[in-house]
PDB file of C-alpha atoms in Angstrom:
ATOM      1  CA  MET A 144      -3.997  24.904  16.856  1.00 76.00           C
ATOM      2  CA  ASP A 145      -4.520  28.012  14.747  1.00 86.00           C
ATOM      3  CA  SER A 146      -4.727  27.703  10.967  1.00 87.00           C
ATOM      4  CA  ASP A 147      -1.177  28.962  10.358  1.00 91.00           C
ATOM      5  CA  MET A 148       0.288  26.458  12.824  1.00 89.00           C
ATOM      6  CA  ARG A 149      -1.846  23.686  11.347  1.00 91.00           C
ATOM      7  CA  GLN A 150      -0.587  24.484   7.833  1.00 92.00           C
ATOM      8  CA  ARG A 151       3.028  24.413   9.030  1.00 91.00           C
ATOM      9  CA  ALA A 152       2.404  21.094  10.793  1.00 91.00           C
ATOM     10  CA  ARG A 153       0.762  19.709   7.643  1.00 93.00           C
ATOM     11  CA  ASN A 154       3.748  20.780   5.507  1.00 92.00           C
ATOM     12  CA  ALA A 155       6.259  19.263   7.920  1.00 90.00           C
ATOM     13  CA  MET A 156       4.265  16.020   8.187  1.00 92.00           C
ATOM     14  CA  LYS A 157       4.225  15.805   4.397  1.00 94.00           C
ATOM     15  CA  ILE A 158       8.030  16.107   4.273  1.00 92.00           C
ATOM     16  CA  ILE A 159       8.468  13.472   7.007  1.00 91.00           C
ATOM     17  CA  LEU A 160       6.162  11.001   5.271  1.00 93.00           C
ATOM     18  CA  GLU A 161       7.657  11.603   1.827  1.00 94.00           C
ATOM     19  CA  ALA A 162      11.107  10.927   3.296  1.00 91.00           C
ATOM     20  CA  ALA A 163       9.671   7.595   4.474  1.00 90.00           C
ATOM     21  CA  ARG A 164       8.671   6.906   0.836  1.00 94.00           C
ATOM     22  CA  PHE A 165       4.942   7.515   1.232  1.00 94.00           C
ATOM     23  CA  GLU A 166       2.913   9.124  -1.551  1.00 95.00           C
ATOM     24  CA  VAL A 167       1.248  12.010   0.290  1.00 96.00           C
ATOM     25  CA  GLU A 168      -1.802  14.070  -0.665  1.00 94.00           C
ATOM     26  CA  GLU A 169      -3.789  16.765   1.088  1.00 93.00           C
ATOM     27  CA  VAL A 170      -7.381  15.811   1.896  1.00 92.00           C
ATOM     28  CA  ASP A 171     -10.515  17.728   2.841  1.00 90.00           C
ATOM     29  CA  ASP A 172     -11.201  19.056   6.332  1.00 87.00           C
ATOM     30  CA  PRO A 173     -11.352  17.922   9.038  1.00 89.00           C
ATOM     31  CA  LEU A 174      -8.439  15.672   7.984  1.00 93.00           C
ATOM     32  CA  ASP A 175      -5.095  16.924   6.734  1.00 95.00           C
ATOM     33  CA  LEU A 176      -3.226  14.306   4.719  1.00 96.00           C
ATOM     34  CA  SER A 177      -3.409  10.809   3.311  1.00 93.00           C
ATOM     35  CA  ALA A 178      -0.265   8.773   2.776  1.00 94.00           C
ATOM     36  CA  VAL A 179       0.110   5.506   0.872  1.00 92.00           C
ATOM     37  CA  ARG A 180       3.114   3.211   0.564  1.00 91.00           C
ATOM     38  CA  ASP A 181       2.754  -0.297  -0.827  1.00 88.00           C
ATOM     39  CA  SER A 182      -0.053  -1.824   1.277  1.00 85.00           C
ATOM     40  CA  ASP A 183       0.134   0.819   4.026  1.00 91.00           C
ATOM     41  CA  CYS A 184      -2.344   3.673   4.249  1.00 92.00           C
ATOM     42  CA  LEU A 185      -2.229   6.500   6.801  1.00 94.00           C
ATOM     43  CA  LEU A 186      -4.674   9.317   7.433  1.00 95.00           C
ATOM     44  CA  ILE A 187      -3.236  12.267   9.306  1.00 96.00           C
ATOM     45  CA  LEU A 188      -4.969  14.792  11.553  1.00 97.00           C
ATOM     46  CA  CYS A 189      -3.113  17.826  12.957  1.00 95.00           C
ATOM     47  CA  SER A 190      -5.232  19.234  15.778  1.00 95.00           C
ATOM     48  CA  ASN A 191      -5.377  20.334  19.391  1.00 94.00           C
ATOM     49  CA  ASP A 192      -9.164  19.934  19.549  1.00 95.00           C
ATOM     50  CA  ALA A 193      -9.898  17.039  21.934  1.00 95.00           C
ATOM     51  CA  GLU A 194     -13.367  16.469  20.441  1.00 95.00           C
ATOM     52  CA  ALA A 195     -12.062  16.335  16.854  1.00 95.00           C
ATOM     53  CA  ILE A 196      -9.285  13.980  17.963  1.00 96.00           C
ATOM     54  CA  ALA A 197     -11.748  11.687  19.758  1.00 97.00           C
ATOM     55  CA  THR A 198     -14.014  11.550  16.698  1.00 96.00           C
ATOM     56  CA  PHE A 199     -11.076  10.822  14.386  1.00 96.00           C
ATOM     57  CA  ASP A 200      -9.770   8.145  16.758  1.00 97.00           C
ATOM     58  CA  ALA A 201     -13.148   6.398  16.945  1.00 97.00           C
ATOM     59  CA  THR A 202     -13.813   6.418  13.177  1.00 95.00           C
ATOM     60  CA  ASN A 203     -12.677   3.664  10.825  1.00 94.00           C
ATOM     61  CA  TYR A 204     -11.432   4.917   7.462  1.00 92.00           C
ATOM     62  CA  ASN A 205     -10.925   3.136   4.156  1.00 89.00           C
ATOM     63  CA  LEU A 206      -9.278   4.476   1.017  1.00 81.00           C
ATOM     64  CA  MET A 207      -9.666   3.304  -2.569  1.00 80.00           C
ATOM     65  CA  VAL A 208      -6.297   2.898  -4.291  1.00 74.00           C
ATOM     66  CA  ASP A 209      -6.145   1.400  -7.783  1.00 78.00           C
ATOM     67  CA  ASP A 210      -9.620  -0.129  -7.367  1.00 84.00           C
ATOM     68  CA  GLN A 211      -8.548  -1.749  -4.104  1.00 81.00           C
ATOM     69  CA  GLU A 212     -10.053  -0.777  -0.754  1.00 86.00           C
ATOM     70  CA  MET A 213      -7.448  -0.266   1.949  1.00 84.00           C
ATOM     71  CA  SER A 214      -8.054   0.041   5.677  1.00 92.00           C
ATOM     72  CA  CYS A 215      -6.214   3.112   6.957  1.00 93.00           C
ATOM     73  CA  LYS A 216      -4.151   3.570  10.071  1.00 96.00           C
ATOM     74  CA  LYS A 217      -4.592   6.931  11.763  1.00 97.00           C
ATOM     75  CA  LEU A 218      -1.879   9.364  12.865  1.00 96.00           C
ATOM     76  CA  ILE A 219      -2.614  12.381  15.042  1.00 96.00           C
ATOM     77  CA  PHE A 220      -0.211  15.239  15.664  1.00 95.00           C
ATOM     78  CA  THR A 221      -1.123  17.476  18.594  1.00 94.00           C
ATOM     79  CA  LEU A 222       0.577  20.091  20.749  1.00 92.00           C
ATOM     80  CA  GLU A 223      -1.822  19.382  23.628  1.00 91.00           C
ATOM     81  CA  ASP A 224      -0.627  17.355  26.595  1.00 90.00           C
ATOM     82  CA  GLY A 225      -2.941  14.784  28.114  1.00 91.00           C
ATOM     83  CA  ILE A 226      -4.599  13.637  24.878  1.00 93.00           C
ATOM     84  CA  GLU A 227      -5.167   9.887  24.852  1.00 93.00           C
ATOM     85  CA  VAL A 228      -6.249   7.709  21.938  1.00 96.00           C
ATOM     86  CA  GLU A 229      -7.153   4.044  21.553  1.00 96.00           C
ATOM     87  CA  LYS A 230      -7.064   3.343  17.826  1.00 96.00           C
ATOM     88  CA  SER A 231      -4.549   5.862  16.490  1.00 96.00           C
ATOM     89  CA  ILE A 232      -0.874   6.672  16.551  1.00 95.00           C
ATOM     90  CA  LEU A 233      -0.320   9.836  18.589  1.00 95.00           C
ATOM     91  CA  TRP A 234       2.598  12.188  17.997  1.00 92.00           C
ATOM     92  CA  GLY A 235       3.357  14.981  20.410  1.00 89.00           C
ATOM     93  CA  VAL A 236       6.131  17.542  20.059  1.00 85.00           C
ATOM     94  CA  LYS A 237       8.921  15.098  21.006  1.00 86.00           C
ATOM     95  CA  ASP A 238       7.797  12.526  18.428  1.00 85.00           C
ATOM     96  CA  PHE A 239       7.407  15.201  15.787  1.00 79.00           C
ATOM     97  CA  VAL A 240      10.907  16.570  16.406  1.00 82.00           C
ATOM     98  CA  ARG A 241      12.388  13.069  16.417  1.00 83.00           C
ATOM     99  CA  TYR A 242      10.861  12.034  13.086  1.00 76.00           C
ATOM    100  CA  ALA A 243      11.526  15.426  11.490  1.00 76.00           C
ATOM    101  CA  GLY A 244      15.194  15.036  12.461  1.00 75.00           C
ATOM    102  CA  GLU A 245      15.297  11.550  10.969  1.00 75.00           C
ATOM    103  CA  ALA A 246      13.668  12.766   7.755  1.00 68.00           C
TER     104      ALA A 246
END
């Protein structure tokens, strides 16, 4: 995913998550966004790079919110077919379009 496409995906993901009442912030590379709502925490990666996706999927992330450590769920948006994950939520184009339409 080139940088322009990644930025557009990041912006659209932010709108989708904000519509779902998450507080969304951009985070440092290689991640894209963090989203917090009540006791839910999501980290978002927008990528087509299978190696980056595998690393993200295998890593456990925690976020400090109001002096409380929260375990984060992971959401990956990719345009690549055939990507499989074990510990993350995976959105392809169909999922992305569906949730963007609902937002």
